[in-house]
XYZ file of C-alpha atoms in Angstrom:
369
model
C -54.143 -39.878 -45.578
C -51.836 -39.415 -42.591
C -49.102 -36.800 -42.906
C -46.449 -35.426 -40.576
C -43.728 -32.836 -40.253
C -40.726 -32.389 -37.987
C -41.357 -30.163 -34.978
C -40.000 -29.087 -31.615
C -42.231 -28.519 -28.616
C -40.785 -25.813 -26.363
C -41.603 -23.522 -23.497
C -40.650 -19.880 -23.968
C -41.147 -17.684 -20.900
C -44.721 -18.255 -19.704
C -45.933 -19.693 -23.022
C -45.297 -22.854 -25.002
C -45.903 -24.186 -28.477
C -44.592 -25.801 -31.647
C -41.481 -24.766 -33.572
C -41.504 -25.669 -37.264
C -39.164 -25.017 -40.186
C -40.919 -22.874 -42.791
C -39.918 -25.186 -45.651
C -41.705 -28.122 -43.988
C -45.110 -26.448 -43.996
C -47.524 -27.190 -46.865
C -49.351 -24.450 -48.789
C -52.508 -24.947 -46.720
C -50.525 -24.265 -43.567
C -53.316 -22.580 -41.576
C -55.524 -25.658 -41.873
C -52.580 -27.819 -40.828
C -51.726 -25.621 -37.821
C -55.352 -25.686 -36.672
C -55.402 -29.474 -36.919
C -52.076 -29.865 -35.119
C -53.155 -27.670 -32.216
C -56.669 -29.158 -31.982
C -58.664 -26.071 -33.002
C -61.418 -25.096 -33.131
C -62.584 -26.659 -29.868
C -65.847 -25.468 -28.318
C -64.858 -27.272 -25.100
C -61.760 -25.016 -24.815
C -59.453 -27.986 -24.197
C -57.796 -28.656 -27.582
C -57.938 -32.262 -26.500
C -57.532 -33.505 -30.079
C -54.286 -31.601 -30.589
C -51.132 -30.280 -28.973
C -52.621 -27.001 -27.713
C -53.374 -26.528 -24.027
C -56.781 -24.844 -24.223
C -55.619 -21.271 -23.493
C -54.011 -18.647 -25.718
C -50.576 -18.897 -24.054
C -50.300 -22.609 -24.911
C -51.768 -22.430 -28.425
C -48.834 -20.933 -30.298
C -46.691 -21.861 -33.299
C -43.291 -20.416 -34.248
C -42.134 -20.751 -37.852
C -38.398 -20.348 -38.424
C -35.977 -20.155 -41.326
C -32.446 -18.924 -41.878
C -32.551 -15.222 -42.683
C -31.337 -13.698 -45.929
C -30.951 -10.304 -44.255
C -27.423 -9.079 -43.579
C -28.422 -7.774 -40.136
C -30.215 -10.917 -38.915
C -29.588 -14.622 -38.472
C -33.117 -16.036 -38.236
C -36.521 -15.062 -39.639
C -39.278 -15.805 -37.144
C -43.004 -15.804 -37.889
C -45.365 -16.108 -34.940
C -48.778 -17.741 -35.347
C -51.427 -17.419 -32.652
C -53.868 -20.302 -33.081
C -57.302 -19.450 -31.720
C -58.691 -22.054 -29.343
C -62.421 -22.039 -30.181
C -62.343 -20.602 -33.708
C -60.818 -21.763 -36.984
C -58.489 -18.780 -36.922
C -54.714 -18.397 -37.164
C -53.598 -14.838 -36.431
C -50.287 -13.387 -37.672
C -50.940 -9.754 -36.719
C -48.613 -9.567 -33.711
C -45.598 -11.177 -32.069
C -45.212 -13.110 -28.806
C -42.375 -11.915 -26.592
C -42.376 -15.025 -24.422
C -42.045 -17.393 -27.368
C -39.347 -15.102 -28.780
C -37.184 -16.246 -25.859
C -37.135 -19.790 -27.242
C -36.353 -18.818 -30.852
C -32.573 -18.714 -30.356
C -32.297 -22.115 -28.662
C -34.804 -23.591 -31.144
C -32.744 -22.384 -34.138
C -29.733 -24.283 -32.773
C -31.793 -27.373 -31.936
C -33.163 -27.362 -35.507
C -29.685 -27.089 -37.012
C -30.341 -23.695 -38.597
C -27.293 -22.239 -36.829
C -24.317 -23.481 -34.847
C -23.728 -22.322 -31.292
C -20.353 -21.677 -29.716
C -19.155 -22.178 -26.157
C -20.317 -19.524 -23.703
C -22.505 -16.526 -24.518
C -24.242 -16.413 -27.915
C -26.165 -13.502 -29.435
C -28.736 -14.351 -32.084
C -30.239 -11.630 -34.283
C -33.910 -12.377 -34.948
C -36.127 -10.717 -37.553
C -39.776 -10.974 -36.557
C -41.805 -10.976 -39.767
C -45.075 -10.123 -37.970
C -43.860 -6.753 -36.720
C -40.917 -6.217 -39.109
C -38.753 -5.613 -36.030
C -35.387 -6.980 -34.881
C -34.818 -8.775 -31.569
C -31.437 -9.717 -30.114
C -31.455 -12.857 -27.973
C -28.473 -13.593 -25.729
C -28.092 -17.045 -24.157
C -25.395 -19.525 -23.136
C -24.346 -22.693 -24.920
C -22.313 -25.702 -23.842
C -20.942 -28.295 -26.271
C -22.750 -26.493 -29.077
C -26.200 -26.823 -27.462
C -28.326 -24.260 -25.593
C -28.185 -24.278 -21.797
C -31.600 -24.657 -20.196
C -30.654 -25.362 -16.563
C -29.913 -22.502 -14.192
C -30.967 -20.606 -11.082
C -32.942 -17.810 -12.741
C -36.681 -17.769 -11.979
C -39.500 -15.865 -13.642
C -43.046 -15.375 -12.285
C -45.461 -17.938 -13.691
C -42.908 -20.735 -14.149
C -42.359 -23.020 -11.154
C -38.865 -24.209 -12.106
C -35.711 -22.124 -12.520
C -33.666 -22.038 -15.724
C -30.817 -20.385 -17.591
C -31.440 -16.674 -18.252
C -32.133 -15.473 -21.796
C -31.860 -11.748 -22.435
C -34.116 -10.252 -25.103
C -33.510 -6.790 -26.555
C -36.327 -5.448 -28.747
C -34.737 -2.830 -31.009
C -36.731 0.254 -32.042
C -40.046 -1.344 -30.970
C -42.264 1.711 -31.557
C -44.979 1.271 -34.178
C -44.485 -2.492 -34.508
C -48.145 -3.110 -35.382
C -49.363 0.210 -36.778
C -46.237 2.179 -37.693
C -46.804 4.784 -34.940
C -46.068 4.878 -31.219
C -49.391 6.658 -30.673
C -51.588 5.213 -33.445
C -54.422 7.691 -32.826
C -51.988 10.615 -32.308
C -53.515 11.074 -28.855
C -52.236 9.928 -25.450
C -55.861 9.417 -24.426
C -59.038 8.670 -26.409
C -62.695 8.210 -25.521
C -64.600 4.959 -26.065
C -68.287 4.087 -25.795
C -69.330 1.350 -23.371
C -72.164 -1.092 -23.963
C -74.444 1.109 -21.855
C -73.520 4.223 -23.836
C -71.267 5.771 -21.208
C -67.903 7.298 -22.115
C -64.778 5.382 -21.055
C -61.237 6.815 -21.432
C -58.462 4.660 -22.870
C -54.912 4.983 -24.213
C -53.720 3.356 -27.449
C -49.982 2.662 -27.576
C -47.919 0.587 -30.018
C -44.490 -0.610 -28.843
C -43.504 -4.228 -29.665
C -47.246 -4.900 -30.056
C -50.306 -2.664 -30.118
C -52.264 -2.390 -26.878
C -55.111 -0.346 -25.470
C -55.195 0.477 -21.752
C -58.241 1.070 -19.558
C -58.511 1.829 -15.845
C -59.890 -1.046 -13.793
C -62.292 1.191 -11.862
C -63.880 2.401 -15.120
C -64.835 -1.226 -15.851
C -66.121 -1.975 -12.359
C -62.991 -3.932 -11.411
C -60.549 -3.668 -8.514
C -57.488 -4.330 -10.663
C -56.250 -7.290 -8.600
C -58.493 -9.977 -10.119
C -56.617 -13.040 -11.382
C -59.083 -15.605 -12.758
C -61.242 -15.877 -15.869
C -64.298 -16.037 -13.615
C -63.385 -12.684 -12.058
C -63.609 -11.038 -15.486
C -66.524 -13.023 -16.929
C -69.157 -10.302 -16.474
C -67.041 -7.563 -18.093
C -65.543 -9.564 -20.987
C -68.347 -8.561 -23.421
C -67.700 -4.879 -22.685
C -63.916 -5.376 -22.972
C -64.415 -7.048 -26.364
C -66.647 -4.136 -27.415
C -64.029 -1.562 -26.377
C -61.193 -3.563 -27.945
C -62.963 -3.601 -31.325
C -63.317 0.184 -31.174
C -59.620 0.521 -30.366
C -58.728 -1.714 -33.313
C -60.572 0.616 -35.683
C -59.202 3.780 -34.059
C -55.645 2.389 -34.376
C -56.115 1.443 -38.036
C -55.660 -2.266 -37.378
C -59.154 -3.043 -38.689
C -61.452 -1.048 -40.940
C -64.690 -2.137 -39.282
C -65.830 -3.462 -35.915
C -66.709 -6.749 -37.598
C -63.195 -7.108 -39.023
C -61.733 -6.237 -35.614
C -63.484 -9.227 -34.073
C -61.684 -11.570 -36.488
C -58.223 -10.349 -35.412
C -57.458 -12.317 -32.264
C -54.037 -11.018 -31.271
C -53.910 -7.219 -31.421
C -54.665 -4.911 -29.869
C -54.073 -6.481 -26.468
C -56.149 -5.026 -23.647
C -54.388 -3.851 -20.497
C -56.501 -3.278 -17.373
C -54.469 -1.013 -15.094
C -54.689 0.271 -11.535
C -52.401 1.926 -9.027
C -50.118 -0.437 -7.045
C -52.004 -2.456 -4.443
C -51.587 -5.618 -2.405
C -52.868 -8.845 -3.968
C -52.538 -12.605 -3.794
C -50.692 -14.135 -6.764
C -51.748 -17.357 -8.481
C -49.146 -19.171 -6.356
C -50.725 -17.668 -3.189
C -47.808 -15.301 -2.627
C -48.679 -11.930 -1.109
C -47.529 -9.223 -3.534
C -47.023 -5.880 -1.800
C -47.972 -2.566 -3.372
C -44.574 -1.283 -2.223
C -42.833 -3.551 -4.748
C -44.844 -2.333 -7.761
C -44.952 0.713 -9.997
C -48.229 -0.362 -11.622
C -50.777 -3.158 -11.307
C -51.917 -4.650 -14.633
C -54.031 -7.490 -15.993
C -54.055 -8.375 -19.700
C -56.826 -9.825 -21.861
C -55.486 -11.817 -24.814
C -57.775 -13.649 -27.232
C -60.712 -13.084 -24.903
C -58.898 -14.757 -22.013
C -57.227 -13.369 -18.902
C -53.478 -13.890 -19.195
C -52.062 -15.754 -16.195
C -48.834 -13.754 -16.366
C -48.055 -10.874 -18.720
C -47.190 -10.999 -22.436
C -43.653 -9.634 -22.780
C -44.555 -7.396 -25.688
C -47.383 -5.881 -23.653
C -45.104 -5.373 -20.664
C -42.725 -3.420 -22.920
C -45.651 -1.440 -24.330
C -46.735 -0.685 -20.761
C -43.264 0.466 -19.711
C -43.127 2.766 -22.739
C -46.648 4.100 -22.085
C -45.554 5.003 -18.546
C -43.044 7.426 -20.073
C -45.551 9.165 -22.370
C -47.157 12.152 -20.616
C -50.929 12.134 -20.762
C -51.507 8.402 -21.126
C -53.660 6.660 -18.553
C -50.670 4.461 -17.733
C -48.507 7.481 -16.882
C -51.314 8.963 -14.788
C -51.956 5.776 -12.783
C -48.356 4.579 -12.266
C -46.713 5.410 -8.942
C -43.519 6.452 -10.753
C -42.601 6.861 -14.400
C -38.970 7.952 -14.473
C -37.298 4.614 -13.608
C -35.426 2.773 -16.362
C -36.537 -0.589 -14.891
C -40.199 -0.696 -13.840
C -41.979 -3.296 -11.726
C -45.343 -4.501 -13.012
C -47.684 -6.366 -10.673
C -49.517 -9.131 -12.562
C -51.372 -12.381 -11.690
C -48.208 -14.489 -11.301
C -46.198 -11.923 -9.348
C -43.967 -9.065 -10.462
C -42.321 -8.603 -13.853
C -39.331 -6.295 -14.311
C -38.987 -4.593 -17.684
C -36.635 -1.951 -19.017
C -37.457 0.639 -21.664
C -34.805 3.008 -23.009
C -36.154 6.227 -24.467
C -34.381 9.209 -26.015
C -36.082 12.477 -26.998
C -39.566 10.925 -26.803
C -38.553 7.983 -29.022
C -38.146 4.363 -27.932
C -34.644 2.950 -28.469
C -35.095 -0.550 -27.032
C -36.785 -2.684 -24.426
C -35.078 -5.449 -22.451
C -36.254 -8.544 -20.561
C -34.901 -11.727 -19.085
C -36.776 -14.990 -19.690
C -36.079 -18.717 -19.568
C -36.919 -21.477 -22.061
C -36.802 -25.253 -22.221
C -36.893 -27.919 -24.902
C -39.780 -30.281 -24.094
C -39.970 -32.648 -27.069
C -38.543 -33.312 -30.524
C -40.400 -35.445 -33.057
C -43.106 -35.647 -35.703
C -46.386 -33.769 -35.539
C -49.249 -35.564 -37.301
C -52.442 -34.593 -39.086
C -54.813 -36.255 -41.555
C -55.943 -35.173 -44.999
Protein backbone atom coordinates (compact mmCIF):
# COMPACT_ATOMS: atom_id res chain seq x y z
CA UNK A 1 0.00 0.00 0.00
CA UNK A 2 1.36 3.41 -0.98
CA UNK A 3 1.38 6.10 1.71
CA UNK A 4 2.63 9.67 1.89
CA UNK A 5 3.09 12.62 4.20
CA UNK A 6 3.63 16.34 3.70
CA UNK A 7 7.27 17.41 3.77
CA UNK A 8 9.65 20.23 2.96
CA UNK A 9 13.07 19.64 1.47
CA UNK A 10 15.53 22.30 2.63
CA UNK A 11 19.19 23.16 2.81
CA UNK A 12 20.44 24.35 6.18
CA UNK A 13 24.05 25.56 6.21
CA UNK A 14 26.15 22.82 4.61
CA UNK A 15 23.53 20.09 5.11
CA UNK A 16 20.11 19.32 3.70
CA UNK A 17 17.17 17.08 4.46
CA UNK A 18 13.46 16.63 5.07
CA UNK A 19 11.30 18.72 7.40
CA UNK A 20 8.19 16.97 8.71
CA UNK A 21 5.45 17.88 11.18
CA UNK A 22 5.55 15.51 14.15
CA UNK A 23 1.81 14.82 13.98
CA UNK A 24 2.15 13.51 10.41
CA UNK A 25 4.56 10.73 11.34
CA UNK A 26 3.18 7.23 12.00
CA UNK A 27 4.12 5.19 15.08
CA UNK A 28 6.70 3.20 13.10
CA UNK A 29 8.45 6.43 12.17
CA UNK A 30 12.01 5.06 12.08
CA UNK A 31 11.07 2.51 9.43
CA UNK A 32 9.33 5.26 7.46
CA UNK A 33 12.30 7.65 7.71
CA UNK A 34 14.67 4.91 6.54
CA UNK A 35 12.43 4.19 3.56
CA UNK A 36 12.04 7.87 2.68
CA UNK A 37 15.78 8.49 2.72
CA UNK A 38 16.67 5.25 0.91
CA UNK A 39 18.52 3.50 3.74
CA UNK A 40 20.17 1.14 4.25
CA UNK A 41 22.14 1.28 1.00
CA UNK A 42 25.33 -0.77 0.68
CA UNK A 43 26.18 1.23 -2.45
CA UNK A 44 26.27 4.45 -0.35
CA UNK A 45 24.06 6.32 -2.83
CA UNK A 46 20.56 6.23 -1.28
CA UNK A 47 19.40 6.03 -4.86
CA UNK A 48 16.00 4.65 -3.83
CA UNK A 49 15.26 7.60 -1.56
CA UNK A 50 15.75 11.30 -0.96
CA UNK A 51 19.11 11.02 0.84
CA UNK A 52 22.32 12.02 -0.92
CA UNK A 53 24.60 9.15 0.12
CA UNK A 54 26.58 11.04 2.80
CA UNK A 55 25.74 11.90 6.40
CA UNK A 56 25.28 15.64 5.72
CA UNK A 57 22.50 14.95 3.19
CA UNK A 58 20.75 12.15 5.10
CA UNK A 59 18.96 14.18 7.76
CA UNK A 60 15.38 14.64 8.95
CA UNK A 61 14.01 17.47 11.11
CA UNK A 62 10.76 16.89 12.99
CA UNK A 63 8.94 20.02 14.13
CA UNK A 64 5.92 20.95 16.22
CA UNK A 65 4.66 24.03 18.01
CA UNK A 66 6.18 24.15 21.48
CA UNK A 67 4.18 24.05 24.69
CA UNK A 68 7.07 25.63 26.60
CA UNK A 69 6.68 29.24 27.70
CA UNK A 70 10.28 30.04 26.72
CA UNK A 71 10.20 28.50 23.22
CA UNK A 72 8.19 28.69 20.02
CA UNK A 73 9.13 25.45 18.26
CA UNK A 74 10.17 21.96 19.39
CA UNK A 75 12.74 20.48 17.03
CA UNK A 76 13.84 16.84 16.95
CA UNK A 77 16.80 15.98 14.75
CA UNK A 78 17.11 12.52 13.19
CA UNK A 79 20.36 11.38 11.60
CA UNK A 80 19.54 8.59 9.15
CA UNK A 81 22.48 6.26 8.64
CA UNK A 82 23.34 5.66 5.00
CA UNK A 83 24.39 1.98 4.99
CA UNK A 84 22.65 0.74 8.14
CA UNK A 85 19.01 0.51 9.21
CA UNK A 86 19.68 3.05 11.93
CA UNK A 87 18.06 6.36 12.88
CA UNK A 88 20.06 8.20 15.54
CA UNK A 89 18.52 10.83 17.86
CA UNK A 90 21.49 11.20 20.22
CA UNK A 91 22.71 14.60 19.01
CA UNK A 92 21.66 17.75 17.17
CA UNK A 93 22.74 19.22 13.82
CA UNK A 94 23.73 22.88 13.95
CA UNK A 95 23.55 23.35 10.19
CA UNK A 96 20.01 22.01 9.93
CA UNK A 97 19.09 24.14 12.95
CA UNK A 98 19.58 27.16 10.67
CA UNK A 99 16.63 26.07 8.54
CA UNK A 100 14.26 25.35 11.45
CA UNK A 101 13.01 28.94 11.76
CA UNK A 102 12.21 29.41 8.06
CA UNK A 103 10.74 25.88 7.90
CA UNK A 104 8.38 26.60 10.82
CA UNK A 105 6.98 29.58 8.91
CA UNK A 106 6.77 27.65 5.63
CA UNK A 107 4.84 24.89 7.45
CA UNK A 108 2.40 27.37 8.96
CA UNK A 109 3.43 26.61 12.54
CA UNK A 110 4.16 30.30 13.16
CA UNK A 111 3.57 33.62 11.43
CA UNK A 112 6.47 35.85 10.48
CA UNK A 113 6.47 39.63 10.58
CA UNK A 114 8.19 42.16 8.35
CA UNK A 115 11.91 42.59 9.01
CA UNK A 116 13.94 40.74 11.64
CA UNK A 117 12.35 37.75 13.39
CA UNK A 118 13.72 35.82 16.37
CA UNK A 119 12.50 32.26 16.81
CA UNK A 120 13.10 30.38 20.06
CA UNK A 121 13.83 26.71 19.33
CA UNK A 122 13.87 23.87 21.85
CA UNK A 123 16.03 21.01 20.60
CA UNK A 124 14.65 17.82 22.12
CA UNK A 125 17.83 15.82 21.39
CA UNK A 126 20.04 17.95 23.62
CA UNK A 127 17.35 19.61 25.78
CA UNK A 128 18.92 22.96 24.85
CA UNK A 129 17.50 26.24 23.53
CA UNK A 130 18.61 27.91 20.29
CA UNK A 131 17.64 31.40 19.16
CA UNK A 132 17.44 31.84 15.39
CA UNK A 133 17.32 35.35 13.93
CA UNK A 134 16.36 35.86 10.27
CA UNK A 135 14.54 38.32 8.03
CA UNK A 136 11.06 38.01 6.56
CA UNK A 137 9.28 39.83 3.76
CA UNK A 138 5.52 39.61 3.16
CA UNK A 139 5.32 37.06 5.96
CA UNK A 140 7.80 34.64 4.34
CA UNK A 141 11.47 33.94 5.12
CA UNK A 142 14.09 35.71 3.01
CA UNK A 143 16.52 33.31 1.36
CA UNK A 144 18.29 35.62 -1.11
CA UNK A 145 21.22 37.73 0.01
CA UNK A 146 24.94 38.42 -0.30
CA UNK A 147 26.17 36.37 2.66
CA UNK A 148 28.37 33.38 1.77
CA UNK A 149 29.48 30.44 3.89
CA UNK A 150 32.27 27.95 3.07
CA UNK A 151 30.92 24.81 1.43
CA UNK A 152 27.93 26.46 -0.28
CA UNK A 153 28.55 27.91 -3.74
CA UNK A 154 25.69 30.42 -3.73
CA UNK A 155 25.16 33.36 -1.37
CA UNK A 156 22.04 33.80 0.75
CA UNK A 157 20.38 35.77 3.52
CA UNK A 158 22.23 35.49 6.85
CA UNK A 159 20.68 33.52 9.72
CA UNK A 160 22.16 34.05 13.17
CA UNK A 161 22.08 31.11 15.58
CA UNK A 162 22.69 31.54 19.31
CA UNK A 163 23.11 28.29 21.25
CA UNK A 164 22.25 29.12 24.87
CA UNK A 165 24.09 27.36 27.71
CA UNK A 166 25.43 24.64 25.37
CA UNK A 167 27.67 22.87 27.91
CA UNK A 168 26.76 19.26 28.64
CA UNK A 169 24.23 18.99 25.80
CA UNK A 170 24.87 15.26 25.30
CA UNK A 171 26.25 14.08 28.64
CA UNK A 172 25.31 16.75 31.18
CA UNK A 173 28.95 17.83 31.71
CA UNK A 174 31.32 20.11 29.82
CA UNK A 175 34.15 17.66 30.53
CA UNK A 176 32.35 14.29 30.60
CA UNK A 177 35.40 12.41 31.91
CA UNK A 178 36.31 15.24 34.35
CA UNK A 179 39.68 15.44 32.60
CA UNK A 180 40.91 17.88 29.94
CA UNK A 181 42.94 15.03 28.47
CA UNK A 182 42.52 11.23 28.54
CA UNK A 183 44.50 8.30 27.19
CA UNK A 184 43.15 5.88 24.57
CA UNK A 185 44.48 2.59 23.22
CA UNK A 186 45.15 2.30 19.48
CA UNK A 187 44.63 -0.84 17.43
CA UNK A 188 48.34 -1.62 17.77
CA UNK A 189 48.24 -1.19 21.55
CA UNK A 190 49.97 2.18 21.65
CA UNK A 191 48.70 5.01 23.86
CA UNK A 192 47.02 7.95 22.11
CA UNK A 193 45.99 11.15 23.96
CA UNK A 194 42.56 12.67 23.36
CA UNK A 195 40.23 15.30 24.84
CA UNK A 196 36.52 14.71 25.46
CA UNK A 197 34.40 17.88 25.45
CA UNK A 198 30.62 18.34 25.38
CA UNK A 199 29.29 21.72 24.20
CA UNK A 200 26.28 21.70 21.82
CA UNK A 201 27.27 18.10 20.99
CA UNK A 202 29.80 15.69 22.45
CA UNK A 203 33.11 15.39 20.62
CA UNK A 204 36.49 13.78 21.14
CA UNK A 205 39.62 15.43 19.74
CA UNK A 206 42.84 13.77 18.60
CA UNK A 207 46.01 15.25 17.12
CA UNK A 208 46.49 14.48 13.44
CA UNK A 209 50.14 13.51 13.89
CA UNK A 210 49.20 10.87 16.48
CA UNK A 211 47.10 9.16 13.78
CA UNK A 212 49.72 9.42 11.06
CA UNK A 213 47.95 12.32 9.34
CA UNK A 214 49.08 15.78 8.27
CA UNK A 215 45.84 17.47 9.32
CA UNK A 216 45.13 19.02 5.91
CA UNK A 217 43.56 15.97 4.25
CA UNK A 218 40.15 16.63 2.69
CA UNK A 219 38.84 13.46 1.02
CA UNK A 220 37.43 10.15 2.24
CA UNK A 221 40.28 8.39 0.46
CA UNK A 222 42.83 10.38 2.46
CA UNK A 223 41.41 8.94 5.69
CA UNK A 224 40.57 5.43 4.48
CA UNK A 225 43.55 3.69 6.11
CA UNK A 226 42.98 5.28 9.54
CA UNK A 227 39.16 5.06 9.70
CA UNK A 228 39.22 1.67 11.51
CA UNK A 229 41.49 3.11 14.21
CA UNK A 230 39.35 6.28 14.46
CA UNK A 231 36.24 4.11 14.91
CA UNK A 232 38.08 2.11 17.58
CA UNK A 233 39.09 5.27 19.47
CA UNK A 234 35.63 6.82 19.07
CA UNK A 235 33.98 3.78 20.68
CA UNK A 236 36.33 4.09 23.66
CA UNK A 237 35.47 7.78 23.97
CA UNK A 238 31.76 6.96 23.90
CA UNK A 239 32.17 4.65 26.88
CA UNK A 240 34.46 7.04 28.76
CA UNK A 241 31.91 9.86 28.26
CA UNK A 242 29.00 7.71 29.46
CA UNK A 243 27.22 7.85 26.11
CA UNK A 244 27.39 4.06 25.74
CA UNK A 245 27.90 1.34 28.32
CA UNK A 246 29.90 -0.98 26.08
CA UNK A 247 32.06 -0.74 22.97
CA UNK A 248 29.44 -2.74 21.09
CA UNK A 249 26.69 -0.29 22.05
CA UNK A 250 28.95 2.62 21.07
CA UNK A 251 29.16 1.28 17.53
CA UNK A 252 25.37 1.48 17.18
CA UNK A 253 25.28 5.21 18.04
CA UNK A 254 26.10 6.95 14.78
CA UNK A 255 26.02 10.62 15.75
CA UNK A 256 27.95 11.24 18.96
CA UNK A 257 30.65 11.58 19.90
CA UNK A 258 31.94 13.35 16.79
CA UNK A 259 35.66 12.94 16.15
CA UNK A 260 37.77 16.05 15.59
CA UNK A 261 41.23 15.61 14.05
CA UNK A 262 43.20 18.74 14.91
CA UNK A 263 46.53 20.28 13.95
CA UNK A 264 48.22 23.64 14.22
CA UNK A 265 47.32 26.18 11.48
CA UNK A 266 48.89 25.32 8.13
CA UNK A 267 48.40 26.10 4.45
CA UNK A 268 46.08 23.80 2.51
CA UNK A 269 43.98 23.61 -0.63
CA UNK A 270 40.22 23.73 0.01
CA UNK A 271 37.69 21.57 -1.82
CA UNK A 272 37.06 24.53 -4.15
CA UNK A 273 40.83 24.72 -4.88
CA UNK A 274 41.25 27.91 -2.87
CA UNK A 275 44.57 28.30 -1.06
CA UNK A 276 43.84 28.68 2.66
CA UNK A 277 46.69 30.38 4.51
CA UNK A 278 47.82 29.35 7.97
CA UNK A 279 47.85 33.06 8.84
CA UNK A 280 44.04 33.18 8.61
CA UNK A 281 43.46 30.27 11.02
CA UNK A 282 43.60 29.66 14.75
CA UNK A 283 43.29 25.89 14.34
CA UNK A 284 43.09 23.34 11.53
CA UNK A 285 40.41 20.66 12.00
CA UNK A 286 38.80 17.77 10.15
CA UNK A 287 35.69 16.01 11.48
CA UNK A 288 34.58 12.39 11.13
CA UNK A 289 30.79 12.01 11.31
CA UNK A 290 29.07 8.65 10.85
CA UNK A 291 32.33 7.13 9.63
CA UNK A 292 32.66 9.74 6.89
CA UNK A 293 34.90 12.78 6.52
CA UNK A 294 32.76 15.91 6.75
CA UNK A 295 33.24 18.19 3.74
CA UNK A 296 32.80 21.28 5.90
CA UNK A 297 32.38 21.39 9.68
CA UNK A 298 29.29 20.53 11.75
CA UNK A 299 28.25 23.73 13.53
CA UNK A 300 27.82 22.01 16.87
CA UNK A 301 31.34 20.60 16.61
CA UNK A 302 32.74 24.00 15.66
CA UNK A 303 31.17 25.43 18.83
CA UNK A 304 32.54 22.51 20.86
CA UNK A 305 35.97 23.21 19.35
CA UNK A 306 35.83 26.92 20.17
CA UNK A 307 34.89 26.08 23.76
CA UNK A 308 37.63 23.43 24.02
CA UNK A 309 40.16 26.07 22.94
CA UNK A 310 39.31 28.01 26.11
CA UNK A 311 39.74 25.04 28.48
CA UNK A 312 43.33 24.82 29.75
CA UNK A 313 44.88 21.41 29.32
CA UNK A 314 42.81 20.17 26.38
CA UNK A 315 44.62 19.11 23.23
CA UNK A 316 42.68 21.80 21.37
CA UNK A 317 44.00 24.54 23.66
CA UNK A 318 47.54 23.17 23.34
CA UNK A 319 47.48 22.99 19.53
CA UNK A 320 45.61 26.24 18.73
CA UNK A 321 47.71 29.26 17.78
CA UNK A 322 45.60 31.47 20.07
CA UNK A 323 42.83 30.77 22.55
CA UNK A 324 41.79 34.13 23.97
CA UNK A 325 39.83 35.49 20.97
CA UNK A 326 36.04 35.68 21.23
CA UNK A 327 35.71 34.83 17.51
CA UNK A 328 38.01 32.01 16.36
CA UNK A 329 38.86 30.96 12.81
CA UNK A 330 38.75 27.23 12.09
CA UNK A 331 40.41 25.88 8.95
CA UNK A 332 38.35 23.02 7.49
CA UNK A 333 37.99 21.26 4.09
CA UNK A 334 35.72 23.92 2.57
CA UNK A 335 37.64 26.94 3.85
CA UNK A 336 37.44 28.87 7.11
CA UNK A 337 34.57 28.93 9.59
CA UNK A 338 34.21 31.74 12.14
CA UNK A 339 32.60 30.84 15.45
CA UNK A 340 32.08 32.75 18.67
CA UNK A 341 31.99 31.26 22.16
CA UNK A 342 31.18 33.40 25.20
CA UNK A 343 32.51 32.05 28.48
CA UNK A 344 32.28 33.40 32.02
CA UNK A 345 34.13 31.95 35.02
CA UNK A 346 34.94 28.71 33.18
CA UNK A 347 31.30 28.21 32.14
CA UNK A 348 29.90 28.50 28.61
CA UNK A 349 27.20 31.17 28.21
CA UNK A 350 26.49 30.86 24.48
CA UNK A 351 27.90 30.17 21.06
CA UNK A 352 27.03 32.12 17.92
CA UNK A 353 27.18 31.43 14.17
CA UNK A 354 25.88 32.80 10.92
CA UNK A 355 24.47 30.38 8.33
CA UNK A 356 22.20 30.49 5.29
CA UNK A 357 19.28 28.25 4.30
CA UNK A 358 17.03 27.72 1.31
CA UNK A 359 13.70 26.08 0.60
CA UNK A 360 14.24 23.51 -2.17
CA UNK A 361 10.90 21.70 -2.48
CA UNK A 362 7.46 21.37 -0.92
CA UNK A 363 5.30 18.30 -1.51
CA UNK A 364 4.50 14.72 -0.56
CA UNK A 365 7.09 12.16 0.46
CA UNK A 366 6.10 8.58 -0.41
CA UNK A 367 6.77 5.12 0.95
CA UNK A 368 5.15 1.69 0.65
CA UNK A 369 3.79 -0.64 3.30
